[in-house]
CSV table of C-alpha atoms in Angstrom, one decimal:
chain,number,residue,atom,x,y,z
L,1,MET,CA,198.4,-16.3,-206.6
L,2,PRO,CA,196.8,-16.9,-203.2
L,3,THR,CA,198.6,-15.1,-200.5
L,4,ASN,CA,198.6,-14.5,-196.8
L,5,GLU,CA,201.0,-13.5,-194.1
L,6,THR,CA,202.6,-16.8,-194.1
L,7,ILE,CA,203.0,-17.3,-197.8
L,8,HIS,CA,204.5,-13.7,-197.9
L,9,LEU,CA,207.0,-14.6,-195.3
L,10,LEU,CA,208.0,-18.1,-197.1
L,11,THR,CA,208.4,-16.4,-200.6
L,12,HIS,CA,210.4,-13.6,-199.0
L,13,HIS,CA,212.9,-15.5,-197.0
L,14,ARG,CA,216.6,-14.1,-197.0
L,15,THR,CA,219.3,-15.4,-194.8
L,16,ILE,CA,220.2,-12.9,-192.1
L,17,ARG,CA,223.9,-13.1,-191.0
L,18,HIS,CA,224.2,-9.9,-189.2
L,19,PHE,CA,222.3,-9.5,-185.9
L,20,LYS,CA,221.7,-6.5,-183.4
L,21,GLU,CA,223.4,-6.8,-180.0
L,22,GLN,CA,219.8,-7.5,-178.5
L,23,PRO,CA,219.5,-11.1,-177.3
L,24,LEU,CA,216.2,-13.0,-177.6
L,25,ASP,CA,214.1,-13.3,-174.3
L,26,GLN,CA,213.0,-16.5,-172.9
L,27,ASN,CA,209.6,-16.1,-174.2
L,28,THR,CA,210.6,-15.9,-177.7
L,29,ILE,CA,213.2,-18.8,-177.4
L,30,GLN,CA,210.1,-20.9,-176.0
L,31,THR,CA,208.0,-19.9,-179.0
L,32,LEU,CA,210.5,-21.0,-181.3
L,33,LEU,CA,211.0,-24.4,-179.6
L,34,ASN,CA,207.0,-24.8,-179.5
L,35,ALA,CA,207.0,-24.5,-183.4
L,36,ALA,CA,210.0,-26.9,-183.5
L,37,GLN,CA,208.2,-29.4,-181.4
L,38,ARG,CA,204.9,-29.3,-183.2
L,39,THR,CA,206.4,-30.2,-186.6
L,40,SER,CA,205.7,-33.7,-188.0
L,41,SER,CA,208.2,-36.3,-187.4
L,42,SER,CA,209.0,-39.8,-189.1
L,43,MET,CA,206.5,-42.3,-187.8
L,44,PHE,CA,205.8,-39.9,-184.9
L,45,MET,CA,209.2,-40.8,-183.4
L,46,GLN,CA,210.3,-37.2,-182.8
L,47,GLN,CA,213.9,-38.4,-183.5
L,48,PHE,CA,215.5,-35.0,-182.8
L,49,SER,CA,216.9,-32.8,-180.1
L,50,ILE,CA,217.9,-29.2,-180.0
L,51,ILE,CA,220.8,-27.8,-177.9
L,52,SER,CA,220.9,-24.1,-177.1
L,53,VAL,CA,224.4,-23.0,-176.8
L,54,THR,CA,224.7,-20.1,-174.5
L,55,ASP,CA,228.2,-20.7,-172.8
L,56,PRO,CA,230.6,-18.2,-173.9
L,57,GLN,CA,233.5,-20.4,-174.3
L,58,LEU,CA,231.3,-22.9,-176.4
L,59,LYS,CA,230.0,-19.9,-178.4
L,60,LYS,CA,233.7,-19.0,-179.2
L,61,ALA,CA,234.5,-22.5,-180.3
L,62,PHE,CA,231.5,-22.6,-182.7
L,63,ALA,CA,232.6,-19.3,-184.1
L,64,GLU,CA,235.9,-20.9,-184.9
L,65,ILE,CA,234.4,-24.2,-186.3
L,66,THR,CA,231.9,-22.2,-188.6
L,67,THR,CA,234.2,-19.3,-189.3
L,68,TYR,CA,231.3,-17.1,-188.6
L,69,PRO,CA,232.3,-14.7,-185.7
L,70,PHE,CA,228.6,-13.7,-185.1
L,71,THR,CA,228.0,-17.1,-183.6
L,72,GLU,CA,230.0,-15.8,-180.8
L,73,ASN,CA,228.7,-12.5,-180.3
L,74,ASN,CA,225.1,-12.1,-180.9
L,75,GLY,CA,222.2,-14.3,-182.1
L,76,HIS,CA,220.7,-17.3,-180.2
L,77,LEU,CA,222.4,-20.6,-181.4
L,78,PHE,CA,220.5,-23.7,-181.7
L,79,ILE,CA,222.2,-26.9,-182.8
L,80,MET,CA,219.8,-29.4,-184.3
L,81,ILE,CA,220.5,-32.8,-183.3
L,82,ALA,CA,219.6,-36.1,-185.3
L,83,ASP,CA,218.7,-38.3,-182.3
L,84,GLN,CA,218.1,-42.1,-182.2
L,85,HIS,CA,219.8,-42.3,-179.1
L,86,ARG,CA,216.4,-41.6,-177.0
L,87,ASN,CA,214.9,-44.5,-178.9
L,88,GLU,CA,217.9,-46.7,-178.1
L,89,PHE,CA,217.4,-45.8,-174.5
L,90,ILE,CA,213.7,-46.8,-174.6
L,91,GLY,CA,214.7,-50.0,-176.4
L,92,ASN,CA,217.4,-50.9,-173.9
L,93,GLU,CA,215.1,-50.4,-170.9
L,94,ALA,CA,212.9,-53.1,-172.3
L,95,HIS,CA,215.7,-55.2,-173.4
L,96,ALA,CA,214.5,-55.0,-177.1
L,97,ASN,CA,216.5,-55.4,-180.2
L,98,THR,CA,217.6,-52.0,-181.2
L,99,ASN,CA,219.5,-53.1,-184.3
L,100,LEU,CA,217.1,-51.3,-186.8
L,101,LEU,CA,218.2,-47.9,-185.3
L,102,HIS,CA,221.5,-48.1,-187.0
L,103,ASP,CA,220.0,-48.7,-190.5
L,104,GLY,CA,219.9,-46.4,-193.4
L,105,ASP,CA,216.2,-45.6,-193.1
L,106,ARG,CA,216.3,-44.9,-189.5
L,107,SER,CA,219.4,-42.7,-189.9
L,108,LEU,CA,217.6,-40.6,-192.7
L,109,ALA,CA,214.5,-40.4,-190.4
L,110,ALA,CA,216.6,-38.8,-187.6
L,111,PHE,CA,218.2,-36.3,-190.0
L,112,ASP,CA,214.8,-35.4,-191.6
L,113,ASP,CA,213.1,-35.0,-188.3
L,114,ALA,CA,215.8,-32.5,-187.3
L,115,ALA,CA,215.7,-30.6,-190.5
L,116,LEU,CA,211.9,-30.3,-190.7
L,117,ALA,CA,212.0,-29.0,-186.9
L,118,GLY,CA,214.8,-26.6,-187.9
L,119,GLN,CA,212.9,-25.0,-190.9
L,120,SER,CA,209.9,-24.5,-188.3
L,121,ILE,CA,212.3,-22.4,-186.2
L,122,VAL,CA,213.5,-20.2,-188.9
L,123,THR,CA,209.8,-19.7,-190.2
L,124,ALA,CA,208.7,-18.9,-186.8
L,125,ALA,CA,211.6,-16.7,-186.2
L,126,GLU,CA,210.8,-14.7,-189.3
L,127,SER,CA,207.1,-14.3,-188.4
L,128,MET,CA,208.4,-12.4,-185.4
L,129,GLU,CA,210.5,-10.2,-187.5
L,130,LEU,CA,213.7,-11.9,-186.3
L,131,GLY,CA,216.2,-13.1,-188.9
L,132,ALA,CA,218.0,-16.6,-188.9
L,133,VAL,CA,220.8,-18.3,-190.7
L,134,PHE,CA,221.3,-22.1,-191.2
L,135,LEU,CA,224.9,-22.9,-190.2
L,136,GLY,CA,225.9,-26.0,-192.1
L,137,SER,CA,229.4,-25.0,-191.4
L,138,ILE,CA,229.1,-26.7,-187.9
L,139,LEU,CA,230.0,-29.7,-190.0
L,140,ASN,CA,233.6,-28.4,-190.6
L,141,ASP,CA,234.5,-30.4,-187.6
L,142,ALA,CA,231.5,-32.5,-186.7
L,143,GLN,CA,233.8,-34.6,-184.2
L,144,GLN,CA,234.5,-31.7,-182.3
L,145,VAL,CA,230.9,-30.5,-182.2
L,146,ILE,CA,230.1,-34.0,-180.8
L,147,ASP,CA,232.7,-33.7,-178.1
L,148,LEU,CA,231.8,-30.2,-177.3
L,149,LEU,CA,228.0,-30.9,-176.7
L,150,HIS,CA,228.9,-34.4,-175.3
L,151,LEU,CA,226.7,-36.2,-177.9
L,152,PRO,CA,226.3,-39.9,-177.2
L,153,LYS,CA,226.1,-42.7,-179.9
L,154,LEU,CA,223.2,-42.5,-182.1
L,155,THR,CA,223.1,-38.6,-182.1
L,156,PHE,CA,224.6,-36.3,-184.7
L,157,PRO,CA,224.7,-32.4,-185.2
L,158,VAL,CA,222.7,-31.8,-188.3
L,159,PHE,CA,223.1,-27.9,-188.7
L,160,GLY,CA,223.2,-24.9,-186.5
L,161,ILE,CA,220.6,-22.2,-186.6
L,162,ALA,CA,221.5,-18.7,-185.3
L,163,VAL,CA,218.5,-16.3,-184.8
L,164,GLY,CA,218.6,-12.7,-183.8
L,165,TYR,CA,217.2,-9.3,-184.7
L,166,PRO,CA,218.3,-8.5,-188.1
L,167,ASN,CA,220.9,-5.7,-188.6
L,168,GLU,CA,220.7,-6.0,-192.5
L,169,LYS,CA,218.3,-6.4,-195.0
L,170,PRO,CA,219.8,-8.3,-198.1
L,171,ASP,CA,218.3,-8.4,-201.3
L,172,LEU,CA,216.2,-11.4,-202.5
L,173,LYS,CA,218.5,-14.0,-204.3
L,174,PRO,CA,217.1,-15.5,-207.3
L,175,ARG,CA,216.4,-19.1,-207.3
L,176,LEU,CA,216.7,-21.6,-210.1
L,177,PRO,CA,214.0,-21.4,-212.6
L,178,LEU,CA,211.0,-23.4,-211.4
L,179,LYS,CA,211.3,-25.7,-214.5
L,180,SER,CA,214.7,-26.8,-213.5
L,181,VAL,CA,213.5,-28.2,-210.1
L,182,HIS,CA,209.7,-29.3,-210.5
L,183,PHE,CA,208.7,-31.9,-212.8
L,184,GLU,CA,205.4,-33.9,-213.5
L,185,ASN,CA,205.5,-37.6,-213.1
L,186,CYS,CA,209.2,-38.1,-214.3
L,187,TYR,CA,212.6,-36.7,-213.7
L,188,GLN,CA,213.9,-34.1,-216.2
L,189,GLU,CA,217.5,-33.8,-217.2
L,190,PRO,CA,219.0,-30.3,-216.5
L,191,ASP,CA,218.7,-28.0,-219.6
L,192,LYS,CA,221.8,-26.3,-220.7
L,193,ASP,CA,219.8,-23.2,-222.0
L,194,THR,CA,218.0,-22.8,-218.7
L,195,LEU,CA,221.2,-22.8,-216.8
L,196,ASP,CA,222.8,-20.3,-219.0
L,197,ALA,CA,219.9,-17.9,-218.3
L,198,TYR,CA,220.1,-18.5,-214.6
L,199,ASP,CA,223.8,-18.0,-214.8
L,200,GLN,CA,223.2,-14.6,-216.0
L,201,THR,CA,220.5,-13.9,-213.5
L,202,ILE,CA,222.9,-14.7,-210.6
L,203,GLN,CA,225.8,-12.8,-212.2
L,204,THR,CA,223.6,-9.7,-212.6
L,205,TYR,CA,222.3,-10.3,-208.9
L,206,TYR,CA,225.9,-10.7,-207.6
L,207,ALA,CA,227.1,-7.7,-209.4
L,208,GLN,CA,224.3,-5.3,-208.4
L,209,ARG,CA,223.6,-6.5,-204.9
L,210,SER,CA,223.9,-4.0,-202.0
L,211,SER,CA,226.7,-5.7,-200.4
L,212,ASN,CA,229.5,-8.2,-201.0
L,213,ASN,CA,229.5,-7.6,-204.8
L,214,ARG,CA,231.3,-10.3,-207.0
L,215,THR,CA,231.4,-11.7,-210.3
L,216,GLU,CA,230.1,-15.3,-210.3
L,217,THR,CA,227.6,-17.4,-212.1
L,218,PHE,CA,225.8,-20.2,-210.6
L,219,ARG,CA,227.8,-22.8,-212.4
L,220,HIS,CA,231.0,-21.0,-211.1
L,221,HIS,CA,229.7,-21.4,-207.7
L,222,ILE,CA,228.8,-25.1,-208.0
L,223,ILE,CA,232.0,-26.1,-209.6
L,224,HIS,CA,234.1,-24.2,-207.3
L,225,ASP,CA,232.5,-25.8,-204.3
L,226,MET,CA,232.8,-29.2,-206.0
L,227,GLN,CA,236.4,-29.0,-206.0
L,228,VAL,CA,237.2,-28.0,-202.4
L,229,SER,CA,235.9,-29.0,-199.1
L,230,PRO,CA,237.5,-28.8,-195.7
L,231,LYS,CA,239.3,-32.0,-194.8
L,232,LYS,CA,237.3,-33.1,-191.9
L,233,ARG,CA,234.0,-32.2,-193.7
L,234,SER,CA,234.8,-34.6,-196.5
L,235,GLU,CA,235.3,-37.3,-193.9
L,236,ILE,CA,232.0,-37.1,-192.4
L,237,LEU,CA,230.6,-40.5,-193.4
L,238,SER,CA,233.4,-42.1,-191.0
L,239,VAL,CA,232.1,-39.8,-188.1
L,240,LEU,CA,228.4,-40.8,-188.8
L,241,LYS,CA,229.4,-44.4,-188.7
L,242,ARG,CA,231.3,-43.9,-185.5
L,243,GLN,CA,228.0,-42.4,-184.1
L,244,GLY,CA,226.3,-45.5,-185.1
L,245,PHE,CA,224.6,-44.1,-188.1
L,246,PHE,CA,224.4,-45.8,-191.7
L,247,LEU,CA,225.7,-48.9,-190.3
L,248,LYS,CA,223.5,-51.5,-191.8
L,249,ASN,CA,221.5,-51.7,-195.2
T,1,MET,CA,204.2,-15.8,-175.5
T,2,PRO,CA,204.7,-13.9,-178.7
T,3,THR,CA,202.1,-15.1,-181.3
T,4,ASN,CA,200.8,-14.3,-184.9
T,5,GLU,CA,199.2,-16.1,-187.7
T,6,THR,CA,202.4,-18.0,-188.6
T,7,ILE,CA,203.2,-18.9,-185.2
T,8,HIS,CA,199.4,-20.0,-184.5
T,9,LEU,CA,199.7,-22.3,-187.6
T,10,LEU,CA,203.0,-23.8,-186.5
T,11,THR,CA,202.0,-24.5,-183.1
T,12,HIS,CA,198.7,-26.1,-184.1
T,13,HIS,CA,200.1,-28.3,-186.9
T,14,ARG,CA,198.1,-31.6,-187.2
T,15,THR,CA,198.7,-34.3,-189.9
T,16,ILE,CA,195.7,-34.5,-192.3
T,17,ARG,CA,195.3,-38.1,-194.1
T,18,HIS,CA,191.7,-37.6,-195.2
T,19,PHE,CA,191.0,-35.0,-198.0
T,20,LYS,CA,188.0,-33.9,-200.0
T,21,GLU,CA,187.7,-34.6,-203.6
T,22,GLN,CA,188.3,-31.1,-204.5
T,23,PRO,CA,191.7,-30.8,-206.4
T,24,LEU,CA,194.2,-28.1,-205.8
T,25,ASP,CA,194.1,-25.5,-208.6
T,26,GLN,CA,197.2,-24.6,-210.5
T,27,ASN,CA,197.8,-21.2,-208.7
T,28,THR,CA,197.7,-23.0,-205.4
T,29,ILE,CA,200.4,-25.5,-206.6
T,30,GLN,CA,202.5,-22.8,-207.9
T,31,THR,CA,202.4,-20.9,-204.5
T,32,LEU,CA,203.6,-24.1,-202.7
T,33,LEU,CA,206.4,-24.6,-205.1
T,34,ASN,CA,207.3,-20.9,-204.7
T,35,ALA,CA,207.4,-21.5,-201.0
T,36,ALA,CA,209.7,-24.5,-201.4
T,37,GLN,CA,211.9,-22.7,-203.9
T,38,ARG,CA,212.6,-19.8,-201.7
T,39,THR,CA,213.7,-22.0,-198.7
T,40,SER,CA,217.4,-22.0,-197.7
T,41,SER,CA,219.7,-24.7,-199.1
T,42,SER,CA,222.9,-25.8,-198.1
T,43,MET,CA,225.7,-23.4,-199.5
T,44,PHE,CA,223.1,-22.0,-201.9
T,45,MET,CA,223.3,-25.2,-204.0
T,46,GLN,CA,219.5,-26.0,-204.3
T,47,GLN,CA,220.3,-29.8,-204.1
T,48,PHE,CA,216.6,-30.8,-204.3
T,49,SER,CA,213.9,-31.3,-206.9
T,50,ILE,CA,210.1,-31.9,-206.8
T,51,ILE,CA,208.1,-34.3,-208.8
T,52,SER,CA,204.4,-33.8,-209.0
T,53,VAL,CA,202.6,-37.2,-209.3
T,54,THR,CA,199.4,-36.6,-211.4
T,55,ASP,CA,199.4,-39.8,-213.7
T,56,PRO,CA,196.6,-42.0,-212.5
T,57,GLN,CA,198.7,-45.2,-213.0
T,58,LEU,CA,201.6,-43.8,-211.1
T,59,LYS,CA,199.2,-42.4,-208.2
T,60,LYS,CA,197.9,-46.1,-208.1
T,61,ALA,CA,201.6,-47.4,-207.8
T,62,PHE,CA,202.2,-44.8,-204.9
T,63,ALA,CA,199.2,-45.9,-203.1
T,64,GLU,CA,200.4,-49.5,-203.2
T,65,ILE,CA,203.9,-48.5,-202.0
T,66,THR,CA,202.9,-46.4,-199.2
T,67,THR,CA,199.7,-48.4,-198.3
T,68,TYR,CA,197.8,-45.1,-198.1
T,69,PRO,CA,194.8,-45.3,-200.6
T,70,PHE,CA,194.4,-41.6,-200.5
T,71,THR,CA,197.5,-40.9,-202.5
T,72,GLU,CA,195.7,-42.6,-205.5
T,73,ASN,CA,192.4,-40.5,-205.0
T,74,ASN,CA,192.8,-37.1,-203.8
T,75,GLY,CA,195.2,-34.7,-202.6
T,76,HIS,CA,198.2,-33.4,-204.7
T,77,LEU,CA,201.2,-35.8,-204.6
T,78,PHE,CA,204.6,-34.1,-204.4
T,79,ILE,CA,207.7,-36.5,-204.0
T,80,MET,CA,210.8,-34.5,-202.6
T,81,ILE,CA,213.9,-35.4,-204.3
T,82,ALA,CA,217.6,-35.2,-203.0
T,83,ASP,CA,219.3,-34.0,-206.0
T,84,GLN,CA,223.2,-33.9,-206.6
T,85,HIS,CA,222.6,-35.0,-210.1
T,86,ARG,CA,222.1,-31.3,-211.4
T,87,ASN,CA,225.4,-30.4,-209.8
T,88,GLU,CA,227.0,-33.5,-211.3
T,89,PHE,CA,225.7,-32.3,-214.7
T,90,ILE,CA,227.2,-29.1,-214.3
T,91,GLY,CA,230.6,-30.7,-213.1
T,92,ASN,CA,230.5,-32.8,-216.1
T,93,GLU,CA,229.8,-30.0,-218.8
T,94,ALA,CA,233.1,-28.2,-217.3
T,95,HIS,CA,235.0,-31.5,-217.1
T,96,ALA,CA,235.3,-30.9,-213.4
T,97,ASN,CA,235.9,-33.5,-210.6
T,98,THR,CA,232.6,-34.6,-209.4
T,99,ASN,CA,234.0,-36.9,-206.6
T,100,LEU,CA,232.9,-34.9,-203.7
T,101,LEU,CA,229.2,-35.0,-204.7
T,102,HIS,CA,229.2,-38.6,-203.4
T,103,ASP,CA,230.6,-38.0,-199.9
T,104,GLY,CA,228.7,-38.3,-196.6
T,105,ASP,CA,228.6,-34.3,-196.4
T,106,ARG,CA,227.0,-33.8,-199.7
T,107,SER,CA,224.7,-36.6,-199.4
T,108,LEU,CA,223.3,-35.2,-196.3
T,109,ALA,CA,223.2,-31.8,-197.7
T,110,ALA,CA,220.9,-33.1,-200.5
T,111,PHE,CA,218.6,-34.8,-197.9
T,112,ASP,CA,218.5,-31.6,-195.8
T,113,ASP,CA,217.6,-29.5,-198.7
T,114,ALA,CA,214.8,-31.5,-199.8
T,115,ALA,CA,213.2,-31.8,-196.3
T,116,LEU,CA,213.8,-28.1,-195.6
T,117,ALA,CA,211.8,-27.3,-198.8
T,118,GLY,CA,209.2,-30.1,-198.0
T,119,GLN,CA,208.6,-28.3,-194.5
T,120,SER,CA,207.8,-25.1,-196.4
T,121,ILE,CA,205.5,-26.7,-198.7
T,122,VAL,CA,203.5,-28.2,-195.6
T,123,THR,CA,203.6,-24.7,-193.6
T,124,ALA,CA,202.4,-22.9,-196.9
T,125,ALA,CA,199.5,-25.4,-197.3
T,126,GLU,CA,198.4,-24.9,-193.8
T,127,SER,CA,198.4,-21.1,-194.1
T,128,MET,CA,195.9,-21.8,-197.0
T,129,GLU,CA,193.7,-23.8,-194.8
T,130,LEU,CA,194.9,-27.1,-196.6
T,131,GLY,CA,196.1,-30.0,-195.0
T,132,ALA,CA,199.0,-32.3,-195.6
T,133,VAL,CA,200.7,-35.5,-194.6
T,134,PHE,CA,204.4,-36.3,-195.1
T,135,LEU,CA,204.7,-39.7,-196.7
T,136,GLY,CA,208.0,-41.4,-195.4
T,137,SER,CA,206.2,-44.5,-196.6
T,138,ILE,CA,207.4,-43.9,-200.1
T,139,LEU,CA,210.6,-45.7,-198.7
T,140,ASN,CA,208.9,-48.9,-198.3
T,141,ASP,CA,210.3,-49.5,-201.7
T,142,ALA,CA,212.7,-46.7,-202.7
T,143,GLN,CA,213.9,-48.8,-205.8
T,144,GLN,CA,210.5,-49.0,-207.2
T,145,VAL,CA,209.9,-45.1,-206.7
T,146,ILE,CA,213.3,-44.5,-208.3
T,147,ASP,CA,212.3,-46.6,-211.3
T,148,LEU,CA,208.7,-45.1,-211.4
T,149,LEU,CA,209.9,-41.6,-211.7
T,150,HIS,CA,213.2,-42.4,-213.7
T,151,LEU,CA,215.3,-41.0,-211.0
T,152,PRO,CA,219.0,-41.0,-212.4
T,153,LYS,CA,222.1,-41.6,-210.3
T,154,LEU,CA,222.7,-38.8,-207.6
T,155,THR,CA,218.9,-38.4,-207.0
T,156,PHE,CA,216.9,-40.2,-204.1
T,157,PRO,CA,213.3,-39.8,-203.1
T,158,VAL,CA,213.3,-38.4,-199.5
T,159,PHE,CA,209.6,-38.3,-198.8
T,160,GLY,CA,206.2,-37.7,-200.4
T,161,ILE,CA,203.8,-34.9,-199.4
T,162,ALA,CA,200.1,-35.1,-200.1
T,163,VAL,CA,198.3,-31.9,-199.7
T,164,GLY,CA,194.5,-31.4,-200.1
T,165,TYR,CA,191.3,-29.8,-198.6
T,166,PRO,CA,191.0,-31.5,-195.1
T,167,ASN,CA,188.1,-33.8,-194.7
T,168,GLU,CA,189.0,-34.3,-190.7
T,169,LYS,CA,190.1,-32.2,-187.9
T,170,PRO,CA,192.2,-34.5,-185.7
T,171,ASP,CA,193.0,-33.6,-182.2
T,172,LEU,CA,196.5,-32.2,-181.4
T,173,LYS,CA,199.0,-35.0,-180.6
T,174,PRO,CA,200.9,-34.3,-177.5
T,175,ARG,CA,204.7,-34.1,-178.1
T,176,LEU,CA,207.6,-35.1,-175.7
T,177,PRO,CA,208.1,-32.6,-172.7
T,178,LEU,CA,210.3,-29.9,-173.9
T,179,LYS,CA,212.8,-30.8,-171.3
T,180,SER,CA,213.3,-34.5,-173.0
T,181,VAL,CA,214.3,-32.6,-176.3
T,182,HIS,CA,215.7,-29.3,-175.6
T,183,PHE,CA,219.0,-28.9,-173.6
T,184,GLU,CA,221.5,-26.1,-172.9
T,185,ASN,CA,225.2,-26.4,-173.9
T,186,CYS,CA,225.2,-30.2,-173.3
T,187,TYR,CA,223.3,-33.3,-174.1
T,188,GLN,CA,221.0,-34.7,-171.5
T,189,GLU,CA,220.4,-38.5,-171.1
T,190,PRO,CA,216.8,-39.4,-171.3
T,191,ASP,CA,215.0,-39.4,-168.0
T,192,LYS,CA,212.7,-42.4,-167.0
T,193,ASP,CA,210.2,-40.3,-165.0
T,194,THR,CA,209.7,-37.9,-167.8
T,195,LEU,CA,209.1,-40.6,-170.3
T,196,ASP,CA,206.8,-42.3,-167.7
T,197,ALA,CA,204.8,-39.2,-167.4
T,198,TYR,CA,204.7,-38.7,-171.3
T,199,ASP,CA,203.6,-42.4,-171.7
T,200,GLN,CA,200.5,-41.6,-169.6
T,201,THR,CA,199.8,-38.4,-171.6
T,202,ILE,CA,199.9,-40.3,-174.9
T,203,GLN,CA,198.0,-43.3,-173.6
T,204,THR,CA,195.2,-41.0,-172.4
T,205,TYR,CA,195.5,-39.1,-175.9
T,206,TYR,CA,195.1,-42.4,-177.7
T,207,ALA,CA,192.3,-43.4,-175.6
T,208,GLN,CA,190.3,-40.1,-175.7
T,209,ARG,CA,190.8,-38.9,-179.4
T,210,SER,CA,188.0,-38.6,-181.6
T,211,SER,CA,188.8,-41.4,-184.0
T,212,ASN,CA,191.3,-44.6,-184.1
T,213,ASN,CA,191.2,-45.0,-180.5
T,214,ARG,CA,193.7,-47.4,-179.1
T,215,THR,CA,195.6,-48.4,-176.2
T,216,GLU,CA,199.4,-47.5,-176.7
T,217,THR,CA,202.1,-45.7,-174.6
T,218,PHE,CA,205.0,-43.7,-176.5
T,219,ARG,CA,207.3,-46.5,-175.4
T,220,HIS,CA,205.0,-49.2,-176.9
T,221,HIS,CA,205.0,-47.4,-180.0
T,222,ILE,CA,208.7,-46.8,-180.3
T,223,ILE,CA,209.6,-50.4,-179.1
T,224,HIS,CA,207.0,-51.9,-181.9
T,225,ASP,CA,208.6,-49.9,-184.5
T,226,MET,CA,212.0,-50.9,-183.5
T,227,GLN,CA,211.2,-54.7,-184.0
T,228,VAL,CA,209.8,-54.4,-187.4
T,229,SER,CA,210.6,-52.7,-190.8
T,230,PRO,CA,209.4,-53.6,-194.1
T,231,LYS,CA,212.2,-55.7,-195.6
T,232,LYS,CA,213.0,-53.4,-198.5
T,233,ARG,CA,213.0,-50.5,-196.3
T,234,SER,CA,215.5,-51.9,-194.0
T,235,GLU,CA,217.9,-52.3,-197.1
T,236,ILE,CA,217.7,-48.7,-198.1
T,237,LEU,CA,221.4,-48.1,-197.5
T,238,SER,CA,222.2,-50.5,-200.4
T,239,VAL,CA,219.9,-48.3,-202.7
T,240,LEU,CA,221.4,-45.2,-201.5
T,241,LYS,CA,224.8,-46.4,-202.5
T,242,ARG,CA,223.5,-47.7,-205.8
T,243,GLN,CA,222.4,-44.1,-206.5
T,244,GLY,CA,225.8,-42.7,-205.6
T,245,PHE,CA,225.1,-41.5,-202.2
T,246,PHE,CA,227.2,-41.9,-199.1
T,247,LEU,CA,229.8,-43.6,-201.2
T,248,LYS,CA,232.9,-41.8,-199.8
T,249,ASN,CA,234.0,-40.6,-196.3
């Protein structure tokens, strides 16, 4: 296999949830933001924004929403924002019709742009021997995040990213077999035998890993999380619509 | 600023749309897929799939949908798929309730997972001196893509990625000033003066770049693309719903 420093990083990614107390310096934060900004965006419309949460009271609120106490104490906390508000501002200045910004296509584009830029932040962080965790759990209460960060219409919090100096080195978590996720020319139905084999792999991983051991297969995990969702999280579509997204075909 | 090979790559990203005839070998494709698979996913649910389009007839169809002839001729074409179908399969096997998979939260999670993995493919490609272009333009006719790739319910094409050996070296395209996209603790309204300055930067870039010169500011670009969208593209929400996404709060 071809390899280099970047390939090594990408193929050895592990989520870091425990950080040292050492904060990121401004140069490091600036470098992460530079990487985010250089990322491709849909039709070069740069439909994302990033909010750094540094205020102690706000960090405390995010620790409660995400249920991750580390978002309060250490690690730099970025919130990635899907943003069509900037385009709406530009449209309104010119008295242009801004209806399109509310459609499914432009809604997805803003979420894509924020996600791509977020992945660049994580890769950049890891290249500097920092660790990172995506915090989809900010969506446990999307409306509260909107209120806390004063997010206007046509913006939405996609996920948080906490970045810091790693205070753990978790084992690499096995992924689905490639043949379950990569196909040629045509979608392939999931295969029971492949899932059986992967269930065993994951069960062994959970049983043997260095911390937080448990007995669980991949299917257990999927089925469990299919039954329960925080109430506000299962109502996100109404918040999306209130913010002006996914309103039109 | 801290730097290293990966930071250099991420902060010097340019989209490559012209590739040499040289195809990617299987090892290279495998490496790109490994990078994609190792990417974080929402709640470790790996809600994405990837389809490599290699069939000449299919490639021709994608060239027509995207209006990019290069997707037919050269460059390896990946289609990133938001995929809750695998989870539904697992749920159905166990006679579990799969309703949650249709809600806004799980719909966004699948799109996020596919986008994050896609960005890893692009970064991995660039680290091997390959070039890449995201093809959001597959959404010019999402239903046709669904039909061509036999995508079942609870899957959706997010974007394509063409990867190949670069046959151009475009100039770096200036991004919005950082203060327009990065804020601390609170969203900041767009600022007219900053957009004025950026309009000038982009106008100079378009006028002076080595190919495809034109006279356009950022605002021109945004306003133009706010007025027009291919008809089928502006109707994506109905296709999303037909596929089972964004159905429930």
